[in-house]
XYZ file of C-alpha atoms in Angstrom:
781
model
C -42.208 6.293 -46.125
C -39.918 8.653 -48.693
C -42.980 9.796 -50.959
C -44.645 10.051 -47.923
C -41.296 12.293 -46.307
C -42.019 13.885 -48.976
C -45.290 14.805 -48.655
C -45.055 16.362 -45.433
C -41.335 18.649 -46.140
C -44.105 19.747 -49.149
C -46.755 20.682 -46.487
C -44.858 22.734 -44.036
C -43.392 24.354 -46.458
C -46.137 25.516 -47.981
C -48.083 26.485 -44.416
C -47.379 28.083 -41.437
C -43.219 27.749 -39.961
C -42.939 24.054 -38.059
C -39.631 24.071 -36.355
C -39.741 20.728 -35.410
C -37.831 18.266 -37.955
C -39.485 14.815 -39.088
C -37.976 11.021 -38.283
C -39.037 7.343 -38.657
C -41.838 6.636 -38.336
C -43.859 4.623 -36.056
C -46.201 1.663 -35.700
C -49.971 3.206 -34.120
C -52.726 0.845 -34.535
C -56.213 1.972 -33.705
C -55.755 5.465 -33.764
C -56.606 8.077 -36.408
C -53.112 10.002 -36.037
C -49.905 9.152 -37.443
C -46.588 9.022 -34.681
C -43.164 9.692 -35.880
C -40.212 10.185 -34.285
C -39.199 13.847 -34.931
C -36.108 16.045 -33.474
C -36.404 20.182 -32.544
C -34.398 22.101 -35.370
C -33.403 24.484 -32.833
C -30.950 22.460 -30.395
C -31.591 18.829 -31.651
C -33.217 18.046 -29.277
C -36.171 14.416 -29.125
C -38.852 14.416 -29.357
C -42.948 12.792 -31.119
C -44.934 14.335 -34.129
C -48.694 13.024 -34.303
C -49.365 13.790 -37.459
C -53.360 14.330 -39.163
C -53.605 14.368 -42.949
C -57.235 16.638 -43.249
C -57.665 15.173 -47.122
C -57.016 11.520 -45.742
C -58.918 11.221 -43.191
C -61.437 14.411 -43.361
C -64.935 12.850 -41.881
C -62.842 12.753 -38.603
C -61.834 15.929 -38.679
C -63.447 17.198 -35.508
C -61.654 14.614 -33.609
C -58.461 15.619 -34.527
C -59.334 19.146 -33.042
C -60.779 18.048 -30.336
C -57.687 16.166 -29.727
C -55.650 19.465 -30.628
C -57.666 21.659 -28.430
C -57.910 18.985 -25.659
C -54.034 18.597 -25.367
C -53.519 22.325 -25.313
C -55.853 22.907 -22.764
C -55.011 20.010 -20.490
C -52.335 20.005 -18.095
C -51.566 16.767 -15.996
C -48.839 15.122 -15.125
C -50.265 11.271 -16.211
C -51.041 13.395 -19.731
C -49.181 13.036 -23.131
C -46.282 16.813 -22.475
C -47.283 18.761 -25.392
C -44.415 20.916 -27.472
C -46.204 22.831 -29.763
C -48.928 22.882 -32.581
C -49.473 23.686 -36.432
C -52.548 23.240 -38.366
C -53.682 24.364 -41.433
C -56.201 23.211 -44.001
C -54.242 19.973 -45.228
C -53.037 18.655 -41.869
C -52.876 18.824 -37.846
C -49.417 18.761 -36.479
C -48.679 17.871 -32.210
C -45.048 18.023 -31.540
C -44.641 16.675 -28.029
C -42.342 14.713 -25.834
C -40.346 11.718 -26.843
C -43.445 8.837 -26.646
C -43.168 4.652 -27.584
C -46.223 3.010 -27.817
C -47.904 1.096 -24.760
C -49.168 -1.398 -27.689
C -45.649 -2.447 -28.851
C -44.696 -3.382 -25.148
C -48.440 -5.416 -24.446
C -47.472 -7.145 -27.790
C -44.421 -8.587 -27.167
C -45.969 -9.680 -23.721
C -42.687 -8.033 -22.047
C -43.935 -5.869 -18.672
C -43.242 -7.247 -15.394
C -46.500 -7.357 -12.744
C -44.385 -4.674 -10.872
C -43.671 -2.583 -13.541
C -47.234 -2.623 -15.255
C -48.625 -2.531 -11.346
C -46.785 0.808 -11.434
C -47.722 1.643 -15.152
C -51.657 0.757 -14.009
C -51.593 3.118 -11.007
C -50.502 6.210 -13.019
C -52.784 5.943 -15.978
C -55.714 5.533 -12.785
C -54.839 9.173 -11.256
C -54.395 10.407 -14.113
C -58.105 9.141 -15.194
C -59.012 9.775 -11.812
C -58.383 14.132 -12.537
C -60.415 13.721 -15.759
C -63.372 11.409 -14.441
C -63.481 13.324 -10.734
C -61.746 16.658 -11.199
C -62.314 17.935 -15.181
C -65.803 16.335 -15.091
C -64.939 14.321 -18.642
C -65.349 10.933 -20.495
C -62.057 10.219 -21.486
C -64.113 7.286 -23.811
C -61.390 6.263 -25.247
C -59.227 4.411 -22.480
C -56.740 2.026 -24.606
C -53.064 0.443 -25.208
C -52.573 2.791 -28.458
C -53.966 5.753 -26.509
C -50.901 5.199 -23.423
C -47.528 6.046 -24.481
C -44.270 5.843 -22.585
C -42.572 8.406 -21.971
C -38.677 8.928 -21.831
C -38.457 8.529 -18.265
C -40.029 5.093 -18.721
C -44.225 6.617 -17.067
C -47.218 5.827 -18.646
C -48.886 8.611 -19.918
C -52.846 9.957 -21.499
C -52.782 10.733 -24.312
C -55.561 9.518 -27.723
C -57.656 12.867 -26.575
C -59.815 13.016 -29.160
C -62.956 12.101 -28.058
C -62.713 13.783 -23.909
C -65.714 15.385 -24.111
C -66.664 17.604 -20.947
C -70.458 16.194 -19.127
C -71.743 19.898 -18.727
C -70.916 20.643 -22.240
C -73.898 20.208 -25.105
C -72.009 19.997 -27.623
C -70.642 16.491 -26.449
C -68.075 15.011 -28.736
C -68.498 11.415 -27.827
C -72.749 10.740 -28.272
C -72.409 12.780 -32.141
C -68.783 11.254 -32.817
C -68.203 7.811 -30.750
C -69.159 5.712 -33.292
C -65.861 7.243 -35.666
C -62.870 6.092 -32.665
C -61.007 3.077 -34.345
C -62.125 -0.361 -32.910
C -64.764 1.280 -30.728
C -67.376 -1.819 -31.313
C -63.953 -3.375 -29.211
C -63.934 -1.495 -26.392
C -67.565 -0.294 -26.468
C -69.254 -0.534 -23.095
C -72.445 -3.137 -22.552
C -74.556 -0.536 -22.081
C -73.592 1.787 -25.196
C -73.616 -0.932 -27.256
C -77.568 -1.492 -26.446
C -78.513 2.238 -26.118
C -75.813 3.545 -27.947
C -73.988 6.692 -27.527
C -76.888 8.656 -26.203
C -76.420 6.433 -22.651
C -73.636 8.108 -21.516
C -75.332 11.293 -20.158
C -77.881 9.323 -18.649
C -75.032 7.195 -16.342
C -72.713 8.056 -14.197
C -69.252 10.384 -15.286
C -67.013 7.287 -14.740
C -68.528 4.778 -16.302
C -66.997 4.523 -19.956
C -63.887 5.211 -18.614
C -64.440 2.481 -15.662
C -64.860 -0.174 -18.399
C -62.384 0.607 -20.785
C -59.785 0.726 -17.516
C -61.101 -2.705 -17.316
C -60.260 -4.410 -20.253
C -57.064 -2.660 -20.345
C -56.258 -4.448 -17.026
C -57.124 -7.625 -18.372
C -54.914 -6.345 -22.286
C -51.708 -5.383 -19.931
C -50.886 -9.016 -18.199
C -52.469 -11.038 -20.909
C -50.143 -9.858 -23.833
C -53.395 -8.677 -25.977
C -57.548 -8.663 -25.818
C -60.187 -9.343 -28.763
C -63.095 -9.514 -27.208
C -65.208 -9.468 -24.314
C -65.962 -13.483 -23.718
C -62.019 -13.290 -22.947
C -62.673 -10.838 -19.692
C -63.425 -14.057 -17.631
C -60.398 -15.214 -17.353
C -58.234 -14.152 -14.841
C -55.261 -16.255 -14.644
C -53.054 -14.142 -15.094
C -54.893 -10.900 -13.180
C -52.549 -10.900 -9.837
C -54.949 -12.295 -7.258
C -55.293 -9.267 -4.896
C -56.926 -6.909 -8.323
C -59.753 -10.092 -8.981
C -61.735 -8.460 -6.610
C -61.521 -4.941 -7.798
C -61.287 -5.467 -11.734
C -65.176 -7.707 -11.666
C -66.589 -5.103 -10.362
C -64.881 -2.610 -13.397
C -66.494 -4.616 -15.631
C -70.739 -4.778 -13.885
C -72.388 -4.337 -16.211
C -75.203 -2.180 -15.162
C -73.219 0.905 -15.220
C -74.430 2.663 -12.495
C -73.066 -0.161 -9.999
C -70.158 0.418 -11.553
C -66.568 0.999 -9.753
C -65.236 4.174 -10.713
C -61.139 4.663 -11.693
C -61.033 6.763 -8.264
C -62.934 4.256 -5.914
C -60.370 1.580 -7.630
C -57.307 3.074 -7.028
C -58.453 4.250 -3.375
C -58.866 0.391 -2.971
C -55.226 -0.318 -4.272
C -53.563 2.072 -2.067
C -54.985 0.333 1.542
C -52.874 -1.150 3.320
C -52.402 -4.264 1.765
C -53.684 -4.113 -1.553
C -52.388 -4.817 -4.906
C -51.021 -1.164 -4.800
C -48.918 -0.532 -2.541
C -45.629 -2.060 -3.979
C -42.341 -0.470 -2.848
C -42.046 1.053 -6.853
C -45.205 2.620 -6.255
C -44.166 3.800 -3.254
C -40.848 4.853 -4.117
C -42.401 7.164 -7.068
C -44.578 8.766 -4.633
C -41.808 9.272 -1.680
C -39.016 10.790 -4.112
C -40.149 14.033 -4.415
C -40.449 15.062 -0.726
C -36.784 13.163 -0.674
C -35.333 16.332 1.055
C -37.874 16.656 2.654
C -38.395 13.636 4.793
C -36.424 12.699 7.921
C -33.132 10.577 8.354
C -34.925 7.788 9.642
C -37.604 7.863 6.498
C -35.051 8.633 4.032
C -33.000 5.592 5.030
C -36.094 3.637 4.540
C -37.414 4.905 1.101
C -34.036 4.368 -0.267
C -33.661 0.677 1.341
C -37.117 0.334 -0.716
C -35.537 2.014 -3.996
C -32.105 -0.723 -4.152
C -34.725 -3.143 -3.535
C -36.995 -1.988 -6.523
C -33.491 -1.570 -8.651
C -34.238 -3.871 -11.596
C -37.674 -3.454 -11.766
C -37.585 -0.039 -12.391
C -36.644 1.808 -16.223
C -33.336 2.606 -16.144
C -34.351 5.229 -17.337
C -36.844 6.083 -15.143
C -33.565 6.255 -12.656
C -32.639 8.588 -15.173
C -34.554 11.072 -15.556
C -36.895 10.270 -12.133
C -35.300 9.703 -9.185
C -31.257 11.183 -9.823
C -32.505 14.579 -10.105
C -33.727 14.341 -6.777
C -31.704 12.569 -5.060
C -29.219 14.810 -6.328
C -31.093 17.481 -4.708
C -30.804 15.959 -1.556
C -28.096 15.549 -1.199
C -26.630 19.089 -2.116
C -29.281 20.334 -0.505
C -31.723 18.334 1.491
C -29.493 16.541 3.627
C -29.335 13.717 2.674
C -25.655 12.381 3.038
C -23.773 9.546 2.475
C -26.129 7.148 1.744
C -27.776 9.080 -0.731
C -24.665 9.304 -2.834
C -23.709 5.856 -2.619
C -27.300 5.821 -4.061
C -26.498 7.905 -7.072
C -23.010 6.299 -8.217
C -25.303 3.305 -8.150
C -27.499 4.844 -10.808
C -25.277 7.253 -12.661
C -23.045 3.380 -13.918
C -25.631 3.480 -16.396
C -25.741 7.430 -17.918
C -23.846 8.115 -21.212
C -20.111 10.050 -20.398
C -22.484 12.617 -21.694
C -25.777 11.858 -19.319
C -22.817 11.788 -17.054
C -21.284 14.988 -17.742
C -24.369 16.990 -17.763
C -26.003 15.994 -15.163
C -23.144 14.036 -12.012
C -19.595 15.991 -12.301
C -21.469 19.837 -11.079
C -22.912 17.791 -8.400
C -19.895 16.200 -8.061
C -17.341 18.951 -7.970
C -19.671 21.664 -5.190
C -19.470 18.635 -3.402
C -16.209 18.441 -3.309
C -16.040 22.258 -1.715
C -18.131 20.721 0.936
C -17.135 20.307 4.606
C -18.869 17.927 5.898
C -16.711 14.994 6.691
C -18.954 13.022 6.019
C -19.715 13.598 1.839
C -16.486 14.185 2.317
C -15.487 10.490 3.430
C -18.407 9.201 0.890
C -17.402 11.151 -2.174
C -13.602 9.594 -1.773
C -15.087 5.872 -1.266
C -16.284 5.957 -4.482
C -13.856 8.118 -6.469
C -13.188 4.623 -8.396
C -17.189 4.998 -9.680
C -16.383 8.833 -10.713
C -12.703 9.050 -11.455
C -12.961 7.248 -15.602
C -15.646 9.996 -16.648
C -13.370 12.962 -15.280
C -11.807 15.219 -17.524
C -8.463 15.404 -16.609
C -7.689 18.797 -16.520
C -11.045 19.142 -13.972
C -9.177 16.331 -11.495
C -5.777 19.072 -11.970
C -8.010 22.088 -11.436
C -10.476 21.831 -9.398
C -11.095 18.807 -7.655
C -7.349 18.029 -5.985
C -7.107 21.262 -4.529
C -10.655 20.647 -2.809
C -9.035 16.821 -2.346
C -5.816 18.491 -0.569
C -7.154 19.824 2.924
C -8.280 15.980 3.473
C -4.829 15.945 4.295
C -3.962 17.686 7.329
C -7.977 17.431 8.550
C -7.818 16.651 11.882
C -10.044 13.611 11.819
C -7.332 10.598 11.313
C -10.743 9.091 8.627
C -10.228 11.495 6.269
C -6.996 11.617 6.492
C -6.448 7.409 5.936
C -9.109 7.738 3.314
C -7.352 10.666 0.521
C -4.064 8.591 1.280
C -6.167 6.027 -0.308
C -8.006 7.842 -3.240
C -4.585 8.613 -4.291
C -4.395 5.436 -5.835
C -6.990 6.223 -7.907
C -6.428 10.046 -8.994
C -2.580 9.713 -9.633
C -3.557 8.954 -12.580
C -4.830 11.989 -13.989
C -2.842 13.826 -12.043
C 0.251 16.236 -13.956
C 3.593 15.335 -12.871
C 4.424 18.614 -11.429
C 1.487 17.950 -9.064
C 2.265 14.575 -8.193
C 6.553 15.373 -8.050
C 5.618 18.271 -6.133
C 2.110 19.198 -3.706
C 0.993 15.502 -3.952
C 4.448 14.304 -2.841
C 4.787 17.243 -0.114
C 1.042 16.206 1.530
C 2.788 12.204 1.902
C 5.640 12.876 3.807
C 3.424 14.591 6.318
C 1.419 11.733 6.324
C 4.686 9.331 5.727
C 5.088 10.929 9.728
C 1.280 11.159 10.842
C 0.354 10.267 14.914
C -1.597 7.240 13.623
C 0.641 4.451 12.551
C -2.579 2.964 10.007
C -1.916 6.208 8.153
C 1.875 5.813 7.962
C 1.374 2.233 6.930
C -0.841 3.252 4.022
C 1.176 6.346 3.106
C 4.039 3.656 2.562
C 1.652 1.066 0.379
C 0.458 4.303 -1.446
C 3.705 5.187 -2.111
C 5.218 1.597 -3.437
C 1.804 2.313 -5.682
C 2.496 5.347 -7.722
C 6.488 4.986 -7.942
C 6.119 4.406 -11.074
C 3.961 7.796 -11.409
C 7.031 9.645 -9.648
C 9.331 11.321 -12.046
C 12.551 9.434 -13.551
C 15.346 11.867 -11.816
C 13.726 11.877 -7.719
C 12.105 8.841 -7.135
C 15.241 6.860 -6.559
C 16.316 9.285 -3.837
C 12.618 9.763 -2.400
C 11.668 6.059 -1.911
C 14.916 5.297 -0.280
C 14.968 7.346 1.703
C 10.232 7.077 2.918
C 11.378 3.644 3.368
C 13.785 4.000 4.944
C 12.453 5.906 7.307
C 9.060 3.712 7.029
C 11.579 0.030 7.980
C 12.912 1.823 11.853
C 8.838 2.210 12.219
C 7.538 0.645 16.050
C 4.522 -0.044 14.291
C 5.167 -3.665 12.825
C 2.733 -3.102 9.848
C 4.278 -0.054 8.879
C 8.011 -2.148 8.530
C 6.416 -5.085 7.143
C 4.274 -3.171 3.841
C 7.970 -1.129 3.866
C 9.833 -4.119 2.942
C 6.899 -5.510 0.525
C 7.318 -1.815 -1.182
C 11.075 -2.117 -1.434
C 10.655 -5.991 -3.289
C 7.663 -3.869 -5.478
C 9.689 -1.416 -6.776
C 13.884 -3.443 -6.376
C 13.190 -2.787 -10.687
C 13.254 1.192 -9.986
C 16.938 1.305 -8.412
C 20.205 1.070 -10.263
C 22.520 -1.703 -8.884
C 24.321 1.531 -7.245
C 21.648 1.835 -5.550
C 20.934 -1.818 -4.797
C 24.313 -2.871 -3.108
C 25.415 0.567 -1.376
C 21.391 2.403 0.009
C 19.162 -0.543 -0.336
C 21.323 -3.554 0.801
C 22.192 -1.971 4.062
C 18.476 0.122 5.504
C 17.156 -3.872 4.745
C 19.424 -5.715 6.655
C 18.815 -4.685 10.521
C 15.862 -6.244 9.588
C 17.135 -9.428 9.376
C 16.786 -9.546 12.667
C 14.022 -8.038 13.448
C 12.152 -9.162 16.795
C 9.213 -10.365 14.671
C 8.979 -12.811 12.490
C 6.311 -11.662 10.193
C 9.933 -8.336 9.447
C 12.892 -11.219 9.073
C 10.364 -13.606 7.163
C 9.647 -10.373 4.967
C 13.061 -8.874 5.244
C 14.897 -12.581 4.279
C 12.629 -11.767 0.956
C 13.498 -9.041 -0.059
C 17.084 -9.565 0.999
C 17.097 -12.213 -1.805
C 15.082 -9.692 -4.332
C 18.770 -7.727 -4.314
C 20.922 -9.983 -4.010
C 19.652 -12.240 -7.106
C 19.682 -8.585 -8.690
C 23.524 -7.993 -8.102
C 24.789 -10.711 -8.498
C 23.310 -11.350 -12.047
C 25.085 -7.380 -13.024
C 28.061 -8.205 -10.821
C 28.572 -11.095 -13.261
C 29.179 -8.826 -16.569
C 31.374 -5.962 -14.843
C 34.735 -7.292 -15.731
C 37.594 -8.326 -13.697
C 39.194 -5.389 -13.223
C 39.708 -1.435 -14.632
C 43.340 -1.154 -13.837
C 45.344 -0.971 -16.525
C 47.486 -3.849 -18.121
C 51.194 -4.046 -16.501
C 52.150 -4.066 -20.699
C 51.583 -0.936 -21.121
C 54.353 0.357 -18.878
C 56.533 -1.601 -21.265
C 55.633 0.335 -24.531
C 55.558 3.721 -24.306
C 53.108 4.483 -21.476
C 53.577 6.436 -18.974
C 55.891 5.288 -16.036
C 55.625 5.286 -12.463
C 56.772 8.063 -10.596
C 59.162 8.039 -7.313
C 61.164 4.924 -8.639
C 58.039 2.466 -7.944
C 58.334 -0.671 -10.138
C 55.264 -1.144 -12.834
C 54.575 -4.284 -12.204
C 54.973 -4.056 -7.378
C 51.685 -5.424 -6.476
C 52.788 -4.838 -2.729
C 49.679 -2.518 -0.374
C 52.854 -0.283 0.219
C 54.041 -0.063 -3.329
C 50.474 0.646 -5.000
C 49.018 2.948 -2.644
C 52.314 5.794 -2.555
C 52.155 5.593 -6.610
C 48.259 6.250 -6.128
C 49.047 9.039 -4.116
C 52.054 10.518 -5.783
C 49.747 10.483 -8.868
C 46.740 12.439 -7.302
C 49.737 15.152 -5.583
C 51.053 15.831 -8.700
C 48.030 17.168 -11.041
C 47.255 19.653 -8.686
C 47.148 23.339 -9.367
C 46.310 26.454 -8.137
C 47.855 27.952 -4.499
C 47.231 26.742 -0.626
C 46.305 29.766 1.136
C 48.266 30.416 4.301
C 46.846 29.784 7.723
C 45.216 32.434 9.788
C 48.630 32.113 12.692
C 51.075 32.655 10.105
C 49.403 36.876 9.905
C 49.577 36.354 5.751
C 53.217 36.029 5.660
C 54.803 34.001 3.085
C 57.869 31.665 3.668
C 59.366 30.288 0.033
C 61.171 27.227 0.472
C 62.220 23.714 -1.446
C 59.513 22.011 -2.480
C 61.058 18.618 -0.813
C 60.669 19.890 2.358
C 57.177 20.199 4.561
C 56.011 24.076 5.551
C 57.086 25.074 8.974
C 54.670 24.411 11.900
C 53.831 27.131 13.893
C 52.801 26.986 18.150
C 49.361 28.522 18.963
C 47.590 28.668 22.188
C 44.498 26.650 20.742
C 43.783 23.840 21.683
C 43.820 20.403 19.548
C 40.365 19.690 18.100
C 40.245 15.954 19.239
C 39.909 13.294 16.077
C 37.181 11.584 18.648
C 36.621 11.294 22.234
C 37.524 8.208 23.280
C 39.181 5.293 21.902
C 37.938 3.224 18.712
C 35.970 6.043 17.619
C 35.348 6.595 13.606
C 36.882 10.317 12.511
C 33.633 11.673 11.994
C 32.316 11.427 15.355
C 34.567 15.057 15.313
C 32.854 16.801 12.496
C 31.272 19.818 13.940
C 27.689 20.701 12.639
C 28.182 24.544 11.954
C 31.176 23.600 9.594
C 28.921 21.232 7.329
C 27.792 23.448 4.527
C 24.116 23.443 3.367
C 24.136 21.624 -0.384
C 20.658 22.276 -2.689
C 20.000 19.759 -5.001
C 17.861 21.359 -8.669
C 16.148 18.016 -9.174
C 12.418 17.886 -7.408
C 13.573 15.604 -4.646
C 15.142 19.107 -3.015
C 11.849 20.500 -3.619
C 10.411 17.786 -1.966
C 12.672 18.518 0.811
C 12.384 21.702 1.700
C 8.246 21.542 1.353
C 8.100 19.405 3.994
C 9.633 20.532 6.686
C 13.368 19.047 6.139
C 12.711 16.404 3.556
C 15.015 13.597 5.675
C 13.431 14.509 8.442
C 10.085 13.746 7.301
C 11.453 10.487 5.516
C 13.282 9.233 8.429
C 17.167 11.151 7.364
C 18.040 8.829 4.825
C 20.703 10.018 3.021
C 24.896 9.680 1.749
C 27.166 11.384 0.383
C 26.489 10.426 -3.581
C 22.994 12.690 -2.430
C 25.529 15.259 -0.840
C 22.632 15.193 2.342
C 25.535 15.668 5.333
C 22.871 16.720 7.310
C 20.864 13.416 7.379
C 24.257 11.702 7.705
C 25.233 13.561 11.174
C 21.478 12.807 12.224
C 21.553 9.154 11.588
C 25.685 8.614 13.501
C 26.025 6.596 9.952
C 30.098 7.707 9.412
C 32.416 5.802 7.244
C 35.818 5.495 9.283
C 38.543 5.496 5.429
C 36.751 9.167 5.089
C 38.331 12.410 6.411
C 36.831 14.565 9.275
C 35.792 17.854 8.305
C 37.293 19.890 10.194
C 38.169 23.158 8.661
C 41.883 23.304 8.377
C 43.829 26.108 7.920
C 45.295 27.235 4.988
C 49.236 28.016 3.869
C 50.424 29.961 1.482
C 53.585 28.157 0.178
C 56.296 28.621 -2.665
C 57.470 25.403 -4.726
C 59.731 25.293 -7.314
C 58.961 22.011 -8.519
C 58.612 22.000 -12.040
C 55.460 20.189 -11.454
C 57.600 16.908 -9.850
C 57.552 16.285 -6.707
C 61.549 15.783 -4.610
C 61.110 12.030 -3.963
C 64.639 12.497 -2.798
C 64.272 15.419 -0.466
C 61.606 13.791 1.312
C 62.780 11.093 2.125
C 66.121 12.690 3.231
C 63.632 13.975 5.322
C 61.994 11.192 6.445
C 65.444 9.500 7.530
C 66.262 12.253 9.903
C 62.578 12.357 11.472
C 63.045 8.729 12.897
C 65.550 10.455 14.712
C 63.317 12.263 16.193
C 60.300 11.669 17.685
C 58.112 13.918 15.120
C 57.209 12.768 12.325
C 56.817 13.905 9.011
C 54.654 14.162 6.757
C 55.107 13.573 2.897
C 54.912 17.480 0.457
C 51.320 18.505 -0.307
C 50.014 16.703 3.706
C 51.080 18.668 6.116
C 48.470 18.878 8.558
C 47.338 22.677 10.363
C 47.879 23.029 14.263
C 43.967 22.589 14.279
C 44.379 18.806 14.150
C 47.323 16.081 15.630
C 49.008 13.900 13.722
C 47.713 10.284 14.671
C 50.764 9.108 15.985
C 52.300 11.780 17.047
C 53.296 12.493 21.268
C 51.841 16.047 21.919
C 53.771 18.779 23.247
C 54.534 18.892 27.160
C 53.528 22.435 26.434
C 50.585 21.802 25.418
C 51.721 23.558 21.922
C 50.440 21.459 18.692
C 53.775 22.291 17.152
C 55.857 19.805 15.015
C 59.969 19.512 14.776
C 60.491 20.222 11.461
C 63.785 20.295 9.546
C 64.390 22.098 6.556
C 66.317 21.588 3.733
C 66.519 23.825 1.273
C 66.958 24.139 -1.861
C 66.234 26.954 -5.445
C 62.562 27.672 -4.668
C 60.374 28.639 -7.744
C 56.581 30.029 -6.798
C 54.597 27.288 -7.709
C 50.579 27.387 -6.687
C 49.098 24.212 -5.311
C 45.492 24.007 -4.283
C 44.587 23.287 -1.299
C 44.309 19.191 -1.366
C 40.627 17.708 -1.075
C 39.512 15.828 2.159
C 39.812 12.849 1.616
C 43.522 12.973 0.305
C 44.246 14.923 3.728
C 42.466 11.854 5.210
C 44.480 9.423 3.757
C 47.758 11.421 4.878
C 46.568 11.324 8.508
C 46.280 7.532 8.772
C 49.613 7.405 6.699
């Protein structure tokens, strides 16, 4: 073998340039040619190379030269396709498409009946062209002259003795006996009178007889002598009559291959098979009406197992893709394309299907878009991530806002398939903005599917924002009037419980789930109980790991630690003692300067730090705390005074892009989220917090060296008991804009309180404005 390769390489080096590389040798019996697998040097494409050694087979050189000439001039889809040829004094090379000899499959008896009929049909069409249109005789019909192409089609070769009856120097009468195994395949009239008799008989006679032997051989797995031809057990019964006429001993009465083909194609004939019909019609698929196209596709599905896989890839698939893209093939044709695509390699998929898929996503046809989304799971593994982010996703998102509900719904479902290929920036930005809109879709099914989608892609969201996004989304779904939307929210909460912190579980999620425990639908109540149990179990497990208390030990005060302020005993466990200590500790830590109320016109009044500042009377009516008794303090909050807090994380961007995040997702927010607007919308208030009514600012100078004058405060308190007005401790003086809880309004409508001022040495001390929580606590106190 190595010697042969080196000899071939040496011969090529001495002759004309041949741009093909020889590979392994392929067994080819009953032929004057040696067959090699090869590759084209220019692009590495596969091919086959027929080589003829002139020195070793000089007697058969006329046959080789005849084959070379006929292959160059004969062009037919059923004939072997020639790529290049080289002829020198020592060798002849013919480069063709990649081929496999039919004799391999005949010896293995590996051909199915449908595939065999399909192949015989192709050879019959080619022979009809040679005999009728070209007025020629092939003279060498046998398995060694027939090859499988890469597409699985049968191609006719072996043109060594191809002769035209119009030529005076015809090859067959002179060189017919030089054909390998000529005696075994020889027609009876030639055996009796020699090859000269072919000029006296019909043109088709020799090839028809050889074609009959070919039928016997492919159905029986071999052929040795003419005595076997009468055994028709393995030949399809529908062929028996025509088969006998092909083998008629009288050449003038013998049926031609063209007649055999016509009989087989009649209604009910042996060539009326789905496989053959598909191959005849597939090239005109784009020109067929919808009914004809659907009928053809039905046949294609029926013969998918009988077709060679390579034929689907190389012949059927390109026609289907053209029909989908340009011929109006529609969704059904594309589904067939996806089935064939599963048999392709990654390289074949990338070159044949992916470019068409990218163009189809830009197609405005809704039927095509829905079909693409339905088949996305079959394509996604073959699509590169960069292609998905740059070209497919920008086209896919148009489906979120389509007016057709089915397109919106299929787009939401497709998110589950495509999200692993999307970048984090797209997932936490544009994708969440679109899902926020579909969560408020008018179609309840789309809202439900959006909730399910969020639950399934939760782990693909950014760690910093997903807790806020999911909590807000599920909170909105739990209030959805559609029962299945509420159920989907509870299921999603159960599936994503591990993504929330224990604090969020206790303070955010359990409060929004608990109302579902008394839902009007039993389905929701049952699922709510399961979901709440999951969160309760997690909270209990976490609570078991928490310390009993975070308060400092009472022994710390006796070991040199700081002593309590205002003389309160360190071990005082009463509620009042704890409250006072907490209050004064916070008060002593303040710093800065409080601004004067606008009613004082900027004037400052210096007094002892133990004396509360005087209040001024204003004609402005007081701001009511609540419209009726028992209403929480937050009811008096004015929407105009609520500040807008912008969060720097991705959730904030999601809020802005979704046209008010809390409106889209249902307005779930709390103090930790710093989203007071959502709290107003939901009317969820904290009765322990302070009202957010703006407080007037006052500037007061104190001289207490940073320490509160508790004695002065007690003195003022004792005097206040004799009056009808209660006094507040230092730092908690309320402005005239708010009445004091428990105080009585002035009969004149003024909100001023009577104040007793105790003189004290005054030194300026900056005290900042107390926070709203402390003020609120002071009011209650």
